[in-house]
N, CA, C and O of each residue as an XYZ file, in Angstrom:
960
protein
N      56.313     68.466     88.361
C      56.889     69.821     88.354
C      57.739     70.009     87.105
O      58.623     69.200     86.821
N      57.465     71.103     86.342
C      58.238     71.343     85.125
C      59.654     71.729     85.469
O      59.890     72.519     86.383
N      60.571     71.187     84.757
C      61.982     71.502     84.947
C      62.396     72.503     83.885
O      61.987     72.380     82.730
N      63.203     73.495     84.256
C      63.682     74.459     83.249
C      64.500     73.767     82.178
O      65.255     72.834     82.452
N      64.339     74.233     80.975
C      65.052     73.652     79.843
C      66.103     74.646     79.367
O      65.790     75.805     79.095
N      67.327     74.200     79.269
C      68.403     75.030     78.733
C      68.356     74.988     77.218
O      68.647     73.961     76.605
N      67.989     76.106     76.621
C      67.882     76.165     75.166
C      69.223     76.599     74.594
O      69.736     77.649     74.981
N      69.801     75.834     73.697
C      71.100     76.211     73.131
C      70.972     77.419     72.208
O      70.149     77.446     71.293
N      71.796     78.396     72.472
C      71.823     79.596     71.625
C      73.282     79.887     71.300
O      74.076     80.208     72.184
N      73.625     79.770     70.016
C      75.019     80.034     69.629
C      75.333     81.530     69.675
O      76.321     81.956     70.272
N      74.472     82.310     69.032
C      74.675     83.772     68.981
C      73.304     84.425     69.007
O      72.600     84.408     67.997
N      72.900     85.010     70.156
C      71.546     85.569     70.251
C      71.297     86.736     69.300
O      70.146     87.105     69.066
N      72.364     87.322     68.748
C      72.202     88.452     67.829
C      72.174     88.028     66.364
O      71.975     88.856     65.475
N      72.377     86.721     66.115
C      72.419     86.244     64.732
C      71.025     86.226     64.135
O      70.047     85.966     64.836
N      70.932     86.502     62.840
C      69.649     86.461     62.126
C      69.432     85.047     61.596
O      69.708     84.743     60.436
N      68.929     84.197     62.484
C      68.659     82.804     62.101
C      67.200     82.480     62.382
O      66.543     83.148     63.181
N      66.699     81.435     61.707
C      65.314     81.002     61.921
C      65.111     80.534     63.347
O      64.060     80.765     63.946
N      66.130     79.869     63.891
C      66.045     79.384     65.274
C      65.919     80.552     66.255
O      65.084     80.523     67.160
N      66.745     81.570     66.072
C      66.676     82.737     66.960
C      65.345     83.467     66.821
O      64.836     84.024     67.794
N      64.773     83.467     65.598
C      63.464     84.105     65.401
C      62.399     83.396     66.229
O      61.520     84.038     66.805
N      62.484     82.063     66.286
C      61.519     81.282     67.077
C      61.695     81.581     68.562
O      60.714     81.744     69.288
N      62.966     81.652     69.018
C      63.232     81.920     70.426
C      62.750     83.327     70.814
O      62.219     83.523     71.908
N      62.936     84.290     69.925
C      62.477     85.651     70.214
C      60.949     85.698     70.281
O      60.372     86.385     71.124
N      60.309     84.958     69.381
C      58.855     84.927     69.337
C      58.272     84.443     70.656
O      57.224     84.919     71.092
N      58.950     83.503     71.282
C      58.461     82.929     72.535
C      59.080     83.606     73.765
O      58.887     83.149     74.892
N      59.820     84.694     73.543
C      60.366     85.444     74.662
C      61.514     84.757     75.380
O      61.842     85.104     76.515
N      62.114     83.800     74.730
C      63.228     83.081     75.374
C      64.506     83.921     75.314
O      65.295     83.924     76.258
N      64.703     84.623     74.214
C      65.815     85.565     74.117
C      65.224     86.922     73.743
O      64.178     86.971     73.096
N      65.865     88.021     74.131
C      65.302     89.355     73.845
C      65.336     89.680     72.366
O      66.106     89.108     71.593
N      64.473     90.620     71.997
C      64.465     91.089     70.618
C      65.824     91.676     70.263
O      66.491     92.282     71.102
N      66.211     91.494     69.050
C      67.491     92.027     68.596
C      67.412     93.541     68.477
O      66.462     94.073     67.902
N      68.412     94.240     69.022
C      68.461     95.689     68.931
C      68.699     96.124     67.489
O      69.493     95.515     66.773
N      68.008     97.180     67.067
C      68.201     97.631     65.682
C      69.621     98.124     65.452
O      70.271     98.646     66.358
N      70.080     97.951     64.244
C      71.416     98.406     63.860
C      71.429     99.937     63.862
O      70.649    100.556     63.139
N      72.307    100.561     64.668
C      72.300    102.035     64.744
C      72.860    102.722     63.505
O      72.638    103.917     63.310
N      73.578    101.988     62.670
C      74.254    102.610     61.532
C      73.291    103.318     60.582
O      73.547    104.465     60.216
N      72.182    102.677     60.164
C      71.255    103.389     59.267
C      70.667    104.645     59.909
O      70.465    105.655     59.235
N      70.393    104.580     61.219
C      69.832    105.748     61.914
C      70.837    106.892     61.918
O      70.477    108.045     61.679
N      72.109    106.565     62.193
C      73.171    107.580     62.204
C      73.326    108.200     60.823
O      73.431    109.419     60.684
N      73.339    107.341     59.794
C      73.499    107.834     58.431
C      72.337    108.746     58.032
O      72.537    109.763     57.367
N      71.131    108.378     58.439
C      69.957    109.194     58.123
C      70.038    110.553     58.809
O      69.691    111.579     58.223
N      70.501    110.547     60.065
C      70.632    111.802     60.799
C      71.676    112.703     60.156
O      71.487    113.916     60.065
N      72.788    112.103     59.706
C      73.840    112.880     59.048
C      73.333    113.487     57.745
O      73.609    114.649     57.446
N      72.591    112.697     56.973
C      72.054    113.203     55.708
C      71.063    114.338     55.954
O      71.028    115.316     55.206
N      70.253    114.201     57.012
C      69.283    115.242     57.335
C      69.990    116.529     57.751
O      69.561    117.627     57.395
N      71.094    116.381     58.519
C      71.857    117.547     58.954
C      72.472    118.272     57.754
O      72.455    119.501     57.684
N      73.016    117.494     56.813
C      73.604    118.082     55.608
C      72.527    118.800     54.797
O      72.754    119.890     54.272
N      71.344    118.169     54.701
C      70.244    118.763     53.949
C      69.814    120.093     54.551
O      69.617    121.074     53.835
N      69.667    120.118     55.900
C      69.246    121.348     56.572
C      70.296    122.445     56.430
O      69.963    123.611     56.222
N      71.579    122.059     56.543
C      72.653    123.034     56.386
C      72.610    123.655     54.992
O      72.838    124.854     54.830
N      72.317    122.828     53.986
C      72.242    123.341     52.616
C      71.034    124.261     52.447
O      71.126    125.317     51.822
N      69.888    123.837     53.021
C      68.675    124.641     52.894
C      68.815    125.996     53.601
O      68.227    126.990     53.176
N      69.602    126.021     54.686
C      69.748    127.240     55.487
C      71.038    127.990     55.177
O      71.464    128.835     55.964
N      71.659    127.696     54.052
C      72.969    128.276     53.733
C      72.928    129.790     53.554
O      73.966    130.448     53.617
N      71.750    130.341     53.332
C      71.630    131.785     53.141
C      71.105    132.489     54.378
O      70.846    133.691     54.343
N      70.946    131.757     55.466
C      70.294    132.298     56.655
C      71.016    133.514     57.220
O      70.369    134.426     57.734
N      72.365    133.547     57.136
C      73.124    134.651     57.742
C      73.561    135.693     56.719
O      74.431    136.514     57.011
N      72.970    135.673     55.524
C      73.360    136.620     54.479
C      72.496    137.873     54.532
O      71.280    137.795     54.706
N      73.142    139.037     54.377
C      72.360    140.268     54.295
C      71.984    140.531     52.838
O      72.304    139.733     51.957
N      71.307    141.648     52.587
C      70.806    141.934     51.239
C      71.932    142.071     50.218
O      71.805    141.600     49.088
N      73.029    142.712     50.608
C      74.159    142.870     49.686
C      74.768    141.525     49.337
O      75.102    141.274     48.179
N      74.915    140.668     50.319
C      75.493    139.344     50.082
C      74.565    138.499     49.204
O      75.036    137.747     48.350
N      73.263    138.618     49.410
C      72.321    137.895     48.563
C      72.419    138.376     47.122
O      72.328    137.579     46.189
N      72.605    139.681     46.944
C      72.748    140.231     45.589
C      73.982    139.647     44.897
O      73.946    139.354     43.702
N      75.062    139.480     45.642
C      76.303    138.943     45.070
C      76.173    137.480     44.661
O      76.992    136.980     43.890
N      75.158    136.793     45.165
C      74.993    135.369     44.888
C      74.017    135.092     43.744
O      73.639    133.943     43.515
N      73.612    136.137     43.031
C      72.601    135.967     41.988
C      73.031    135.000     40.898
O      72.190    134.308     40.323
N      74.334    134.938     40.600
C      74.820    134.050     39.543
C      75.028    132.628     40.040
O      75.266    131.721     39.243
N      74.940    132.426     41.360
C      75.241    131.115     41.920
C      74.009    130.399     42.464
O      73.998    129.171     42.543
N      72.993    131.131     42.833
C      71.832    130.534     43.469
C      70.587    130.684     42.596
O      70.505    131.576     41.751
N      69.627    129.797     42.817
C      68.352    129.859     42.132
C      67.629    131.156     42.501
O      67.550    131.518     43.675
N      67.103    131.853     41.489
C      66.493    133.163     41.709
C      65.295    133.082     42.659
O      65.126    133.945     43.521
N      64.469    132.052     42.503
C      63.294    131.918     43.370
C      63.712    131.685     44.818
O      63.088    132.190     45.751
N      64.781    130.909     44.982
C      65.278    130.622     46.333
C      65.839    131.895     46.966
O      65.609    132.158     48.147
N      66.577    132.684     46.179
C      67.110    133.956     46.671
C      65.993    134.917     47.047
O      66.098    135.643     48.035
N      64.929    134.922     46.263
C      63.829    135.853     46.501
C      63.172    135.601     47.856
O      62.731    136.537     48.522
N      63.110    134.339     48.257
C      62.547    134.007     49.575
C      63.325    134.715     50.666
O      62.741    135.290     51.584
N      64.655    134.672     50.563
C      65.493    135.289     51.587
C      65.492    136.804     51.478
O      65.589    137.500     52.489
N      65.383    137.323     50.258
C      65.287    138.780     50.110
C      64.046    139.304     50.839
O      64.116    140.285     51.580
N      62.922    138.643     50.618
C      61.681    139.057     51.268
C      61.789    138.940     52.780
O      61.272    139.777     53.520
N      62.461    137.899     53.223
C      62.644    137.702     54.666
C      63.481    138.830     55.263
O      63.149    139.365     56.321
N      64.577    139.192     54.575
C      65.437    140.276     55.068
C      64.692    141.613     55.056
O      64.811    142.400     55.995
N      63.930    141.865     54.001
C      63.180    143.122     53.924
C      62.134    143.206     55.034
O      61.902    144.275     55.599
N      61.505    142.072     55.341
C      60.522    142.054     56.427
C      61.205    142.327     57.763
O      60.660    143.032     58.613
N      62.410    141.762     57.945
C      63.157    142.001     59.181
C      63.546    143.469     59.293
O      63.453    144.061     60.368
N      63.984    144.060     58.173
C      64.342    145.481     58.182
C      63.143    146.352     58.515
O      63.249    147.302     59.291
N      61.998    146.022     57.923
C      60.791    146.812     58.186
C      60.402    146.725     59.657
O      59.983    147.715     60.257
N      60.543    145.534     60.233
C      60.217    145.351     61.644
C      61.155    146.158     62.533
O      60.725    146.776     63.506
N      62.452    146.144     62.185
C      63.431    146.896     62.963
C      63.185    148.400     62.872
O      63.294    149.119     63.865
N      62.853    148.864     61.667
C      62.599    150.299     61.492
C      61.380    150.735     62.300
O      61.343    151.841     62.839
N      60.398    149.867     62.377
C      59.192    150.187     63.145
C      59.512    150.310     64.635
O      58.906    151.112     65.346
N      60.476    149.504     65.099
C      60.841    149.507     66.515
C      61.887    150.571     66.846
O      62.147    150.839     68.019
N      62.484    151.174     65.825
C      63.562    152.134     66.055
C      62.995    153.472     66.504
O      62.725    154.355     65.689
N      62.823    153.605     67.793
C      62.226    154.813     68.354
C      63.261    155.813     68.849
O      62.916    156.958     69.141
N      64.523    155.403     68.950
C      65.516    156.228     69.633
C      66.575    156.753     68.653
O      66.450    157.881     68.176
N      67.593    155.980     68.346
C      68.538    156.362     67.297
C      69.564    157.412     67.659
O      70.287    157.880     66.779
N      69.658    157.802     68.919
C      70.642    158.793     69.337
C      70.953    158.574     70.818
O      70.260    157.816     71.498
N      71.987    159.236     71.310
C      72.321    159.179     72.727
C      71.555    160.284     73.445
O      71.598    161.447     73.042
N      70.859    159.909     74.507
C      70.050    160.861     75.251
C      70.785    161.297     76.520
O      71.084    160.463     77.375
N      71.079    162.595     76.651
C      71.665    163.083     77.906
C      70.623    163.034     79.014
O      69.444    163.303     78.781
N      71.060    162.692     80.211
C      70.138    162.549     81.332
C      70.293    163.673     82.348
O      71.382    164.207     82.556
N      69.186    164.010     82.962
C      69.171    164.916     84.104
C      68.620    164.126     85.295
O      67.698    163.326     85.137
N      69.171    164.347     86.457
C      68.786    163.553     87.625
C      67.288    163.598     87.923
O      66.714    162.552     88.226
N      66.632    164.744     87.854
C      65.192    164.771     88.157
C      64.356    163.906     87.206
O      63.266    163.459     87.561
N      64.879    163.676     85.992
C      64.123    162.935     84.987
C      64.567    161.472     84.885
O      64.075    160.731     84.034
N      65.487    161.064     85.746
C      66.094    159.733     85.624
C      65.046    158.623     85.699
O      65.051    157.706     84.878
N      64.151    158.705     86.681
C      63.147    157.649     86.865
C      62.260    157.525     85.623
O      61.960    156.419     85.175
N      61.848    158.659     85.077
C      60.970    158.640     83.899
C      61.706    158.170     82.652
O      61.215    157.321     81.909
N      62.906    158.741     82.429
C      63.627    158.492     81.180
C      64.345    157.142     81.154
O      64.660    156.626     80.082
N      64.600    156.580     82.314
C      65.338    155.315     82.366
C      64.478    154.187     82.949
O      64.110    153.245     82.247
N      64.169    154.299     84.236
C      63.472    153.206     84.917
C      62.125    152.906     84.271
O      61.836    151.754     83.948
N      61.309    153.922     84.081
C      59.984    153.708     83.495
C      60.086    153.334     82.015
O      59.337    152.487     81.528
N      61.010    153.968     81.311
C      61.166    153.691     79.874
C      61.588    152.247     79.629
O      61.302    151.683     78.573
N      62.270    151.647     80.607
C      62.769    150.281     80.430
C      61.650    149.251     80.396
O      61.905    148.077     80.127
N      60.419    149.667     80.663
C      59.290    148.751     80.504
C      58.933    148.589     79.027
O      58.229    147.652     78.649
N      59.427    149.514     78.194
C      59.148    149.477     76.762
C      60.318    148.893     75.961
O      60.118    148.263     74.922
N      61.528    149.109     76.453
C      62.720    148.681     75.711
C      63.897    148.577     76.677
O      63.823    149.018     77.824
N      64.970    147.990     76.191
C      66.199    147.995     76.986
C      66.745    149.418     77.013
O      66.765    150.110     75.995
N      67.184    149.839     78.186
C      67.787    151.161     78.345
C      69.179    150.969     78.929
O      69.345    150.328     79.966
N      70.180    151.533     78.250
C      71.557    151.459     78.724
C      72.039    152.853     79.103
O      71.883    153.811     78.345
N      72.625    152.944     80.286
C      73.133    154.223     80.780
C      74.650    154.145     80.876
O      75.207    153.200     81.436
N      75.298    155.142     80.326
C      76.752    155.270     80.415
C      77.067    156.377     81.414
O      76.847    157.557     81.140
N      77.585    155.983     82.578
C      78.017    156.968     83.571
C      79.454    157.333     83.233
O      80.371    156.530     83.399
N      79.632    158.550     82.759
C      80.923    158.954     82.218
C      81.815    159.597     83.278
O      81.396    159.887     84.399
N      83.052    159.802     82.871
C      84.039    160.449     83.728
C      83.572    161.847     84.139
O      83.017    162.597     83.335
N      83.804    162.169     85.377
C      83.432    163.502     85.870
C      84.481    164.543     85.509
O      84.185    165.735     85.427
N      85.724    164.078     85.291
C      86.828    165.001     85.007
C      87.058    165.196     83.511
O      87.668    166.180     83.093
N      86.569    164.256     82.713
C      86.768    164.357     81.269
C      88.138    163.918     80.814
O      88.479    164.104     79.646
N      88.948    163.335     81.705
C      90.310    162.918     81.339
C      90.445    161.400     81.294
O      91.535    160.890     81.031
N      89.374    160.679     81.542
C      89.400    159.225     81.565
C      89.346    158.692     80.134
O      88.369    158.908     79.416
N      90.414    157.989     79.728
C      90.508    157.502     78.346
C      89.397    156.502     78.043
O      88.761    156.575     76.992
N      89.162    155.559     78.973
C      88.120    154.556     78.748
C      86.763    155.215     78.573
O      85.943    154.760     77.776
N      86.531    156.270     79.306
C      85.250    156.970     79.213
C      85.067    157.585     77.832
O      83.972    157.547     77.271
N      86.136    158.149     77.289
C      86.060    158.730     75.946
C      85.837    157.647     74.904
O      85.079    157.841     73.953
N      86.502    156.495     75.081
C      86.326    155.370     74.157
C      84.867    154.923     74.148
O      84.274    154.743     73.084
N      84.292    154.746     75.337
C      82.916    154.263     75.408
C      81.928    155.283     74.854
O      80.939    154.900     74.230
N      82.175    156.563     75.069
C      81.265    157.578     74.537
C      81.228    157.516     73.012
O      80.168    157.699     72.414
N      82.371    157.259     72.376
C      82.413    157.103     70.923
C      81.585    155.901     70.482
O      80.789    155.988     69.547
N      81.787    154.775     71.173
C      81.056    153.546     70.840
C      79.565    153.733     71.100
O      78.730    153.214     70.360
N      79.239    154.471     72.147
C      77.844    154.710     72.528
C      77.077    155.345     71.378
O      75.940    154.967     71.095
N      77.711    156.323     70.711
C      77.051    157.004     69.590
C      76.862    156.064     68.404
O      75.824    156.087     67.743
N      77.874    155.236     68.138
C      77.742    154.267     67.043
C      76.602    153.299     67.314
O      75.775    153.031     66.443
N      76.571    152.776     68.545
C      75.555    151.792     68.903
C      74.158    152.397     68.866
O      73.208    151.741     68.440
N      74.027    153.648     69.313
C      72.714    154.303     69.332
C      72.157    154.438     67.924
O      70.957    154.257     67.715
N      73.013    154.755     66.952
C      72.557    154.880     65.575
C      72.227    153.519     64.964
O      71.297    153.395     64.167
N      72.995    152.510     65.344
C      72.830    151.182     64.741
C      71.645    150.431     65.321
O      70.960    149.697     64.609
N      71.400    150.613     66.620
C      70.344    149.853     67.293
C      69.290    150.820     67.860
O      69.261    151.104     69.058
N      68.440    151.307     66.971
C      67.465    152.317     67.362
C      66.352    151.819     68.252
O      65.575    152.617     68.777
N      66.258    150.497     68.433
C      65.240    149.942     69.321
C      65.733    149.846     70.760
O      64.987    149.426     71.644
N      66.986    150.231     71.000
C      67.567    150.269     72.340
C      67.836    151.731     72.685
O      68.355    152.481     71.858
N      67.488    152.130     73.890
C      67.708    153.521     74.284
C      69.060    153.633     74.982
O      69.293    153.006     76.016
N      69.943    154.439     74.403
C      71.269    154.689     74.966
C      71.271    156.071     75.622
O      70.976    157.079     74.980
N      71.608    156.095     76.908
C      71.638    157.346     77.661
C      73.039    157.581     78.222
O      73.845    156.660     78.350
N      73.295    158.827     78.546
C      74.614    159.167     79.070
C      74.466    160.259     80.130
O      73.652    161.174     79.998
N      75.273    160.137     81.180
C      75.210    161.118     82.252
C      76.535    161.122     82.996
O      77.153    160.074     83.184
N      76.961    162.281     83.409
C      78.191    162.369     84.188
C      77.981    161.676     85.529
O      76.983    161.916     86.209
N      78.910    160.828     85.901
C      78.731    159.958     87.065
C      78.465    160.728     88.353
O      77.591    160.345     89.131
N      79.215    161.820     88.591
C      79.053    162.528     89.861
C      77.741    163.314     89.935
O      77.288    163.674     91.021
N      77.132    163.578     88.766
C      75.836    164.246     88.761
C      74.705    163.251     88.980
O      73.604    163.620     89.389
N      74.999    161.975     88.700
C      74.011    160.925     88.913
C      74.078    160.406     90.347
O      73.054    160.253     91.013
N      75.312    160.136     90.818
C      75.525    159.596     92.168
C      76.596    160.453     92.842
O      77.762    160.424     92.448
N      76.206    161.190     93.828
C      77.147    162.090     94.495
C      78.326    161.301     95.062
O      78.146    160.305     95.763
N      79.535    161.765     94.745
C      80.739    161.133     95.255
C      81.122    159.844     94.547
O      81.950    159.082     95.045
N      80.517    159.594     93.374
C      80.841    158.361     92.658
C      82.313    158.357     92.275
O      82.789    159.329     91.689
N      83.058    157.281     92.590
C      84.511    157.264     92.349
C      84.865    157.397     90.868
O      84.320    156.692     90.019
N      85.764    158.291     90.584
C      86.225    158.481     89.211
C      86.834    157.207     88.657
O      86.715    156.926     87.464
N      87.497    156.423     89.528
C      88.155    155.189     89.080
C      87.152    154.144     88.594
O      87.536    153.177     87.936
N      85.870    154.332     88.913
C      84.838    153.376     88.483
C      84.162    153.776     87.180
O      83.214    153.126     86.740
N      84.652    154.845     86.563
C      84.075    155.268     85.293
C      84.941    154.760     84.144
O      86.155    154.607     84.279
N      84.289    154.503     83.011
C      82.844    154.566     82.800
C      82.151    153.353     83.417
O      82.751    152.289     83.565
N      80.901    153.526     83.767
C      80.077    152.431     84.268
C      78.857    152.286     83.362
O      78.188    153.266     83.036
N      78.584    151.050     82.963
C      77.420    150.762     82.128
C      76.328    150.150     82.999
O      76.568    149.176     83.712
N      75.138    150.721     82.940
C      73.981    150.173     83.646
C      72.958    149.725     82.602
O      72.552    150.509     81.744
N      72.549    148.468     82.683
C      71.575    147.914     81.735
C      70.240    147.747     82.451
O      70.131    146.979     83.407
N      69.229    148.468     81.983
C      67.898    148.419     82.594
C      66.912    147.683     81.700
O      66.945    147.813     80.477
N      66.030    146.907     82.331
C      64.878    146.317     81.625
C      63.791    146.036     82.644
O      64.042    145.474     83.710
N      62.587    146.435     82.298
C      61.416    146.220     83.152
C      61.609    146.790     84.557
O      61.210    146.185     85.551
N      62.230    147.966     84.612
C      62.370    148.678     85.878
C      63.521    148.261     86.755
O      63.714    148.839     87.825
N      64.301    147.269     86.336
C      65.408    146.767     87.158
C      66.739    146.872     86.419
O      66.780    146.896     85.189
N      67.820    146.932     87.185
C      69.157    146.864     86.597
C      69.491    145.400     86.358
O      69.586    144.615     87.302
N      69.668    145.037     85.096
C      69.959    143.657     84.736
C      71.456    143.357     84.711
O      71.870    142.212     84.893
N      72.264    144.391     84.484
C      73.720    144.185     84.460
C      74.404    145.499     84.768
O      73.947    146.565     84.355
N      75.494    145.415     85.491
C      76.318    146.583     85.789
C      77.747    146.256     85.412
O      78.315    145.278     85.897
N      78.323    147.064     84.556
C      79.702    146.860     84.108
C      80.518    148.067     84.559
O      80.312    149.179     84.073
N      81.435    147.844     85.480
C      82.250    148.917     86.044
C      83.584    148.968     85.322
O      84.366    148.020     85.394
N      83.848    150.048     84.639
C      84.988    150.274     83.749
C      84.917    149.300     82.578
O      84.032    148.447     82.514
N      85.857    149.441     81.661
C      85.867    148.574     80.478
C      86.757    147.351     80.660
O      87.039    146.636     79.698
N      87.200    147.111     81.890
C      88.078    145.967     82.144
C      87.396    144.656     81.789
O      88.061    143.713     81.361
N      86.063    144.579     81.961
C      85.327    143.355     81.649
C      85.135    143.171     80.147
O      84.764    142.089     79.692
N      85.389    144.226     79.382
C      85.290    144.135     77.926
C      86.710    144.006     77.362
O      87.330    142.951     77.499
N      87.223    145.044     76.741
C      88.596    144.982     76.213
C      89.402    146.208     76.585
O      90.322    146.590     75.863
N      89.064    146.835     77.715
C      89.823    147.997     78.150
C      89.748    149.123     77.145
O      88.697    149.366     76.553
N      90.862    149.815     76.951
C      90.888    150.935     76.008
C      90.735    150.463     74.564
O      90.502    151.270     73.665
N      90.867    149.152     74.342
C      90.694    148.592     72.998
C      89.251    148.138     72.750
O      88.960    147.521     71.726
N      88.375    148.437     73.669
C      86.978    148.045     73.514
C      86.415    148.607     72.207
O      86.654    149.762     71.856
N      85.667    147.768     71.499
C      85.096    148.160     70.209
C      83.583    148.003     70.235
O      83.012    147.529     71.217
N      82.947    148.405     69.149
C      81.503    148.231     69.018
C      81.140    146.755     69.107
O      80.103    146.403     69.671
N      81.982    145.895     68.558
C      81.725    144.454     68.604
C      81.702    143.939     70.043
O      80.915    143.050     70.369
N      82.552    144.488     70.899
C      82.545    144.091     72.315
C      81.212    144.474     72.960
O      80.633    143.697     73.718
N      80.739    145.672     72.651
C      79.462    146.110     73.204
C      78.321    145.260     72.657
O      77.378    144.942     73.381
N      78.407    144.897     71.393
C      77.366    144.053     70.793
C      77.289    142.701     71.493
O      76.199    142.172     71.710
N      78.440    142.145     71.842
C      78.433    140.876     72.572
C      77.743    141.029     73.926
O      77.018    140.137     74.366
N      77.975    142.165     74.580
C      77.312    142.430     75.850
C      75.795    142.531     75.647
O      75.022    142.017     76.456
N      75.379    143.183     74.582
C      73.955    143.328     74.299
C      73.294    141.973     74.069
O      72.145    141.763     74.456
N      74.016    141.066     73.444
C      73.488    139.712     73.243
C      73.406    138.982     74.578
O      72.424    138.295     74.858
N      74.443    139.136     75.400
C      74.477    138.449     76.699
C      73.306    138.857     77.588
O      72.727    138.016     78.277
N      72.957    140.136     77.577
C      71.887    140.609     78.465
C      70.500    140.441     77.845
O      69.493    140.690     78.507
N      70.442    140.020     76.579
C      69.159    139.791     75.937
C      68.603    140.969     75.168
O      67.484    140.903     74.659
N      69.374    142.060     75.074
C      68.911    143.227     74.323
C      68.917    142.950     72.821
O      68.137    143.541     72.073
N      69.792    142.056     72.385
C      69.865    141.613     70.997
C      69.854    140.091     70.974
O      70.257    139.446     71.942
N      69.395    139.523     69.873
C      69.496    138.081     69.684
C      70.723    137.787     68.825
O      71.186    138.643     68.070
N      71.238    136.579     68.950
C      72.447    136.219     68.215
C      72.247    136.279     66.702
O      73.197    136.524     65.958
N      71.011    136.054     66.245
C      70.763    136.061     64.800
C      70.250    137.411     64.304
O      69.731    137.505     63.191
N      70.390    138.453     65.117
C      70.003    139.792     64.676
C      70.804    140.154     63.427
O      72.034    140.124     63.436
N      70.095    140.494     62.360
C      70.758    140.732     61.075
C      71.732    141.906     61.137
O      72.652    141.979     60.322
N      71.552    142.820     62.080
C      72.464    143.962     62.183
C      73.835    143.555     62.683
O      74.807    144.284     62.484
N      73.929    142.406     63.328
C      75.222    141.928     63.808
C      76.030    141.280     62.702
O      77.232    141.063     62.855
N      75.382    140.971     61.591
C      76.050    140.238     60.518
C      76.512    141.139     59.386
O      77.230    140.693     58.492
N      76.102    142.424     59.416
C      76.476    143.333     58.346
C      77.956    143.653     58.351
O      78.572    143.781     59.410
N      78.514    143.779     57.179
C      79.931    144.120     57.054
C      80.071    145.633     56.951
O      80.520    146.155     55.930
N      79.694    146.319     57.992
C      79.714    147.777     57.971
C      81.097    148.309     58.307
O      81.814    147.769     59.150
N      81.440    149.374     57.628
C      82.713    150.017     57.890
C      82.455    151.237     58.753
O      81.900    152.228     58.280
N      82.857    151.171     60.025
C      82.551    152.243     60.970
C      83.708    153.232     61.155
O      83.665    154.073     62.053
N      84.746    153.134     60.304
C      85.918    153.977     60.522
C      85.580    155.453     60.411
O      86.045    156.266     61.210
N      84.748    155.807     59.394
C      84.385    157.218     59.234
C      83.571    157.697     60.416
O      83.750    158.820     60.888
N      82.658    156.832     60.904
C      81.846    157.212     62.047
C      82.709    157.430     63.276
O      82.501    158.373     64.040
N      83.686    156.538     63.457
C      84.562    156.660     64.612
C      85.362    157.943     64.542
O      85.583    158.600     65.559
N      85.804    158.307     63.328
C      86.576    159.528     63.161
C      85.703    160.749     63.453
O      86.135    161.700     64.105
N      84.444    160.699     62.945
C      83.525    161.801     63.208
C      83.247    161.941     64.690
O      83.177    163.053     65.215
N      83.088    160.803     65.370
C      82.837    160.846     66.812
C      84.032    161.422     67.549
O      83.878    162.157     68.524
N      85.235    161.082     67.072
C      86.452    161.590     67.706
C      86.527    163.110     67.551
O      86.897    163.833     68.476
N      86.163    163.568     66.351
C      86.178    165.010     66.117
C      85.138    165.717     66.979
O      85.371    166.814     67.487
N      83.988    165.067     67.135
C      82.924    165.674     67.928
C      83.257    165.716     69.409
O      82.671    166.498     70.158
N      84.193    164.879     69.833
C      84.575    164.852     71.248
C      85.076    166.216     71.707
O      84.897    166.614     72.858
N      85.705    166.914     70.778
C      86.280    168.214     71.146
C      85.189    169.206     71.538
O      85.437    170.191     72.233
N      83.957    168.913     71.065
C      82.857    169.837     71.341
C      82.067    169.437     72.571
O      81.180    170.169     73.010
N      82.391    168.251     73.143
C      81.625    167.786     74.298
C      81.888    168.670     75.501
O      83.031    169.036     75.775
N      80.841    169.009     76.212
C      80.978    169.866     77.374
C      80.111    169.302     78.484
O      78.884    169.292     78.385
N      80.770    168.826     79.560
C      80.054    168.199     80.663
C      79.848    169.161     81.831
O      79.405    168.748     82.902
N      80.159    170.411     81.636
C      80.003    171.365     82.738
C      78.539    171.591     83.042
O      78.207    172.364     83.941
């Protein structure tokens, strides 16, 4: 009967000829590869990708400003990419304004339309004295112009739902594929009376109406004039 033999091993991880023989015969396990080179390679690859994608979030104006710093051929690749994205967005921009709703047309203009695009409904104050409602109506117009591939609608809450509580206005309803995907009651879930277009944009990303890398979210647009114009136009709004 063969008796087990105790093979002396000083350090099973050492790179010695003796350990190579023991590994060959399965007496000690293969030595695990050193993780350091793998880690270093991964870090170098990450740095390389970050450098290659350094222009990924730049719009056309920002690319123009980099002409003295970047290779012209490299910039041209991103210019063409941005122009293609703009052309695609313009093709999808079917709306571009806030659509007032009438109850008899609600199913057609909202529920059925949501099979083609995201449809957002703003149920506004019935009394016209709700500050949050006025804030959202201003933002609604900005968003409708900026995101023409999304249909923004507006309707007085009590004309949409009889007896709808004034304290629940404004209410945002997000429709897609015939269903309500999100309901936001008042602006408390956003930033209250300080709610901005950026707050609404974050909501649009959350519900899937926009992607995080949508180039329109990265533009350095100045909306102050638009906001002022919307404020002036508020005086002409008539919900009667």
